[in-house]
Amino acid sequence: MIRKMLSFKHSALVVASLLSLVLWAGPVLAQQTGDLDRLRQIALQEVNADRQENGLDPLRFSDNLNEAAMAHATDMLARNYYSHTSPEGGDVQDRYVEAGGSPWRLVAENISRCTGCTQAPDAADVMRLQEGWMNSPGHRENILRSGISRFGFAVVSDTQDGLYAVQTFAGAGTPRGSSDAVSAVDSGNSLSTALMAINDLREEAGREPLSPSEDLSAVASRLVPDDVPDPSNLPELNEASSDLDHGRWSQLSTIVGACGGCGAEPTQGDIQAFIGDWAKQSTYRKQLLDEGVSHLGFVIRANGEGKKVAAAILGQAR
């Protein structure tokens, strides 16, 4: 049998945080998915084989990612566009969240289009797709990315516009900061790491160094409890400091930061990154360098799925 050569066009996207209802007027062609369950199994096997060859852990299916992949593949085919972004501006993270995924996870996407592939997708198509993605640096990077654990796949075609395929990936991501600061931190050494970073800033600005305060760290721990709520749902400082000896402090101020897709466990690099972010914002930098501040309390929490929240309590002792 002579098989004509087919050309696949590929594109990749990574997002480290909704499809609108659209009325479509025009000819409606039957979309073909082939034996999608079987094709998804083949897609996962191909991805995991390439990851295994590179010493990486295998991925598992995610219903959320399968749904997000199918939503995008069918939408691109129905409306004849080819992009990681829908005409309304939605991206892979929007589609993942719409499908029930967490907005705090790292999400990545590979897409591909084959205008000559007008038959129902089959196993050979899936393997050619994987080969093409692996031969493209950006797509290969997504497939072999650290910090991902889940996988989704969809492929659909029709007799006019050909084939669209989508790979989706999600996971906790990797810690921020330098590669030599990946050591995990706990409540005991997170304060000392934060104190060192802030005091380096204060030394550069000619300010006196801060002293550590376990009492203020306890306030920070109540401000960001173990269940790691979103920053918009944290308790008020007055509530979190209700057990504090307020007679000792003439002033308290708080800085809170959050990141998504930044790893499962808090690290030294995360703390340094949070403080580096705060130092770049004039309001927070002013708090960190306040001449009247004398003590620091600090906490960093992680939910194990990519969300991390850090809080600094700056106090002026009487």
Coordinates of N, CA, C and O in Angstrom, one line a residue, residues 190-262:
S190 N 13.0 27.9 58.3 CA 12.5 28.9 57.4 C 12.7 30.3 57.9 O 13.0 31.2 57.1
L191 N 12.5 30.5 59.2 CA 12.7 31.8 59.8 C 14.2 32.3 59.6 O 14.4 33.4 59.2
S192 N 15.1 31.4 59.9 CA 16.5 31.8 59.7 C 16.9 32.1 58.3 O 17.7 33.0 58.0
T193 N 16.3 31.3 57.3 CA 16.6 31.6 55.9 C 16.0 32.9 55.5 O 16.6 33.7 54.8
A194 N 14.8 33.2 55.9 CA 14.1 34.5 55.6 C 14.9 35.7 56.2 O 15.1 36.7 55.6
L195 N 15.3 35.5 57.5 CA 16.0 36.5 58.2 C 17.3 36.9 57.5 O 17.7 38.1 57.4
M196 N 18.0 35.9 57.0 CA 19.3 36.1 56.4 C 19.1 36.9 55.1 O 19.8 37.9 54.8
A197 N 18.0 36.5 54.3 CA 17.8 37.2 53.1 C 17.3 38.7 53.3 O 17.8 39.6 52.6
I198 N 16.5 38.9 54.3 CA 16.0 40.3 54.6 C 17.1 41.1 55.2 O 17.3 42.3 54.8
N199 N 17.9 40.5 56.0 CA 19.0 41.3 56.6 C 20.1 41.6 55.6 O 20.8 42.7 55.7
D200 N 20.3 40.8 54.6 CA 21.2 41.2 53.5 C 20.7 42.5 52.8 O 21.5 43.4 52.4
L201 N 19.4 42.5 52.6 CA 18.8 43.8 52.0 C 19.0 45.0 52.9 O 19.3 46.1 52.4
R202 N 18.7 44.8 54.1 CA 18.9 45.9 55.1 C 20.3 46.3 55.2 O 20.6 47.5 55.3
E203 N 21.3 45.4 55.1 CA 22.7 45.8 55.2 C 23.0 46.6 54.0 O 23.7 47.7 54.1
E204 N 22.6 46.2 52.8 CA 22.8 47.0 51.6 C 22.3 48.4 51.7 O 22.8 49.4 51.2
A205 N 21.1 48.6 52.4 CA 20.5 49.9 52.6 C 21.0 50.6 53.8 O 20.4 51.7 54.1
G206 N 21.9 50.1 54.5 CA 22.4 50.8 55.7 C 21.5 50.7 56.9 O 21.5 51.6 57.8
R207 N 20.6 49.7 57.0 CA 19.7 49.5 58.1 C 20.2 48.5 59.1 O 21.0 47.6 58.7
E208 N 19.8 48.6 60.3 CA 20.2 47.6 61.4 C 19.5 46.3 61.1 O 18.4 46.3 60.5
P209 N 20.1 45.2 61.4 CA 19.5 43.9 61.1 C 18.4 43.6 62.0 O 18.3 44.1 63.1
L210 N 17.5 42.8 61.6 CA 16.3 42.3 62.4 C 16.7 41.1 63.2 O 17.7 40.4 62.9
S211 N 16.0 40.9 64.3 CA 16.2 39.8 65.2 C 15.0 38.8 64.9 O 13.9 39.2 64.6
P212 N 15.3 37.5 65.1 CA 14.2 36.5 65.0 C 13.2 36.6 66.1 O 13.6 36.9 67.3
S213 N 11.9 36.3 65.9 CA 10.9 36.3 66.9 C 10.0 35.1 66.7 O 9.3 35.0 65.7
E214 N 10.1 34.1 67.7 CA 9.2 33.0 67.6 C 7.8 33.4 67.8 O 6.9 32.7 67.3
D215 N 7.6 34.4 68.6 CA 6.2 34.9 68.9 C 5.6 35.4 67.6 O 4.4 35.1 67.3
L216 N 6.3 36.2 66.8 CA 5.8 36.7 65.6 C 5.7 35.6 64.5 O 4.7 35.6 63.7
S217 N 6.5 34.6 64.6 CA 6.4 33.4 63.7 C 5.1 32.6 64.0 O 4.5 32.1 63.1
A218 N 4.8 32.6 65.3 CA 3.5 31.9 65.7 C 2.3 32.7 65.1 O 1.3 32.1 64.7
V219 N 2.4 34.0 65.1 CA 1.3 34.8 64.5 C 1.3 34.5 63.0 O 0.2 34.3 62.4
A220 N 2.4 34.4 62.3 CA 2.5 34.1 60.9 C 1.9 32.7 60.6 O 1.1 32.5 59.7
S221 N 2.1 31.8 61.5 CA 1.6 30.4 61.4 C 0.0 30.4 61.5 O -0.6 29.6 60.8
R222 N -0.5 31.3 62.4 CA -2.0 31.3 62.5 C -2.5 32.1 61.3 O -3.7 31.9 60.9
L223 N -1.8 33.0 60.8 CA -2.2 33.8 59.6 C -2.3 32.9 58.4 O -3.2 33.0 57.6
V224 N -1.3 31.9 58.2 CA -1.3 31.0 57.1 C -1.4 29.6 57.7 O -0.3 29.0 58.0
P225 N -2.6 29.0 58.0 CA -2.6 27.7 58.7 C -2.2 26.6 57.8 O -1.9 26.8 56.6
D226 N -2.2 25.4 58.4 CA -1.7 24.2 57.7 C -2.5 23.9 56.4 O -1.9 23.2 55.5
D227 N -3.8 24.2 56.3 CA -4.5 23.9 55.1 C -4.2 24.8 53.9 O -4.8 24.7 52.8
V228 N -3.3 25.8 54.1 CA -2.8 26.7 53.1 C -4.0 27.3 52.3 O -4.1 27.0 51.1
P229 N -4.8 28.2 52.9 CA -5.8 28.8 52.2 C -5.3 29.8 51.1 O -4.1 30.2 51.2
D230 N -6.1 30.2 50.2 CA -5.7 31.2 49.2 C -5.5 32.5 50.0 O -6.1 32.8 51.0
P231 N -4.6 33.3 49.5 CA -4.2 34.6 50.2 C -5.5 35.5 50.4 O -5.5 36.2 51.4
S232 N -6.4 35.4 49.6 CA -7.6 36.3 49.7 C -8.5 35.8 50.9 O -9.4 36.5 51.3
N233 N -8.2 34.6 51.4 CA -9.1 34.0 52.5 C -8.3 33.9 53.8 O -8.8 33.1 54.7
L234 N -7.2 34.6 54.0 CA -6.5 34.5 55.2 C -7.2 35.3 56.3 O -7.9 36.3 56.0
P235 N -7.0 34.9 57.6 CA -7.6 35.7 58.7 C -7.0 37.1 58.8 O -5.9 37.3 58.2
E236 N -7.7 38.0 59.4 CA -7.1 39.3 59.7 C -6.0 39.2 60.7 O -5.9 38.3 61.5
L237 N -5.1 40.2 60.6 CA -3.9 40.2 61.5 C -4.3 40.3 62.9 O -3.8 39.6 63.8
N238 N -5.4 41.0 63.2 CA -5.9 41.2 64.6 C -6.3 39.8 65.1 O -6.0 39.5 66.3
E239 N -6.9 39.0 64.3 CA -7.4 37.7 64.7 C -6.2 36.8 64.9 O -6.1 36.0 65.9
A240 N -5.3 36.8 64.0 CA -4.1 35.9 64.1 C -3.2 36.3 65.3 O -2.5 35.4 65.8
S241 N -3.2 37.5 65.7 CA -2.3 38.0 66.8 C -3.0 38.1 68.1 O -2.5 38.8 69.0
S242 N -4.2 37.5 68.3 CA -5.0 37.7 69.5 C -4.3 37.2 70.7 O -4.5 37.7 71.8
D243 N -3.4 36.2 70.6 CA -2.7 35.6 71.7 C -1.4 36.3 72.0 O -0.6 36.0 72.9
L244 N -1.0 37.3 71.2 CA 0.3 38.0 71.3 C 0.3 39.0 72.4 O -0.8 39.6 72.7
D245 N 1.4 39.1 73.1 CA 1.6 40.2 74.1 C 1.8 41.5 73.4 O 2.9 41.9 73.1
H246 N 0.6 42.2 73.1 CA 0.7 43.4 72.4 C 1.4 44.5 73.1 O 1.8 45.5 72.5
G247 N 1.5 44.4 74.4 CA 2.3 45.4 75.2 C 3.7 45.5 74.8 O 4.4 46.5 75.1
R248 N 4.2 44.4 74.2 CA 5.7 44.4 73.9 C 5.9 45.0 72.5 O 7.1 45.4 72.2
W249 N 4.8 45.2 71.7 CA 5.0 45.7 70.3 C 4.3 47.0 70.1 O 3.2 47.1 70.4
S250 N 5.0 47.9 69.5 CA 4.4 49.2 69.2 C 3.8 49.2 67.8 O 3.0 50.1 67.4
Q251 N 4.3 48.3 67.0 CA 3.8 48.2 65.6 C 4.0 46.8 65.0 O 5.0 46.1 65.3
L252 N 3.0 46.4 64.2 CA 3.1 45.2 63.5 C 2.7 45.4 62.0 O 1.7 46.2 61.8
S253 N 3.3 44.8 61.1 CA 2.9 44.8 59.7 C 3.1 43.5 59.1 O 3.9 42.7 59.5
T254 N 2.4 43.2 58.0 CA 2.4 41.9 57.4 C 2.7 42.0 55.9 O 2.2 42.9 55.2
I255 N 3.4 41.1 55.3 CA 3.6 40.9 53.9 C 3.3 39.4 53.6 O 3.8 38.5 54.2
V256 N 2.4 39.2 52.6 CA 2.0 37.9 52.2 C 2.2 37.7 50.7 O 2.0 38.6 49.9
G257 N 2.7 36.5 50.4 CA 2.9 36.2 48.9 C 2.5 34.8 48.6 O 2.4 33.9 49.5
A258 N 2.2 34.5 47.4 CA 1.8 33.2 47.0 C 2.3 32.9 45.6 O 2.5 33.8 44.8
C259 N 2.6 31.6 45.3 CA 3.0 31.2 44.0 C 2.3 29.9 43.7 O 1.9 29.1 44.6
G260 N 2.1 29.6 42.4 CA 1.5 28.3 41.9 C 2.5 27.6 41.0 O 3.3 28.3 40.3
G261 N 2.4 26.3 41.0 CA 3.3 25.5 40.1 C 4.7 25.6 40.5 O 5.6 25.5 39.7
C262 N 4.9 25.9 41.8 CA 6.3 26.1 42.3 C 6.8 25.0 43.2 O 7.6 25.2 44.1

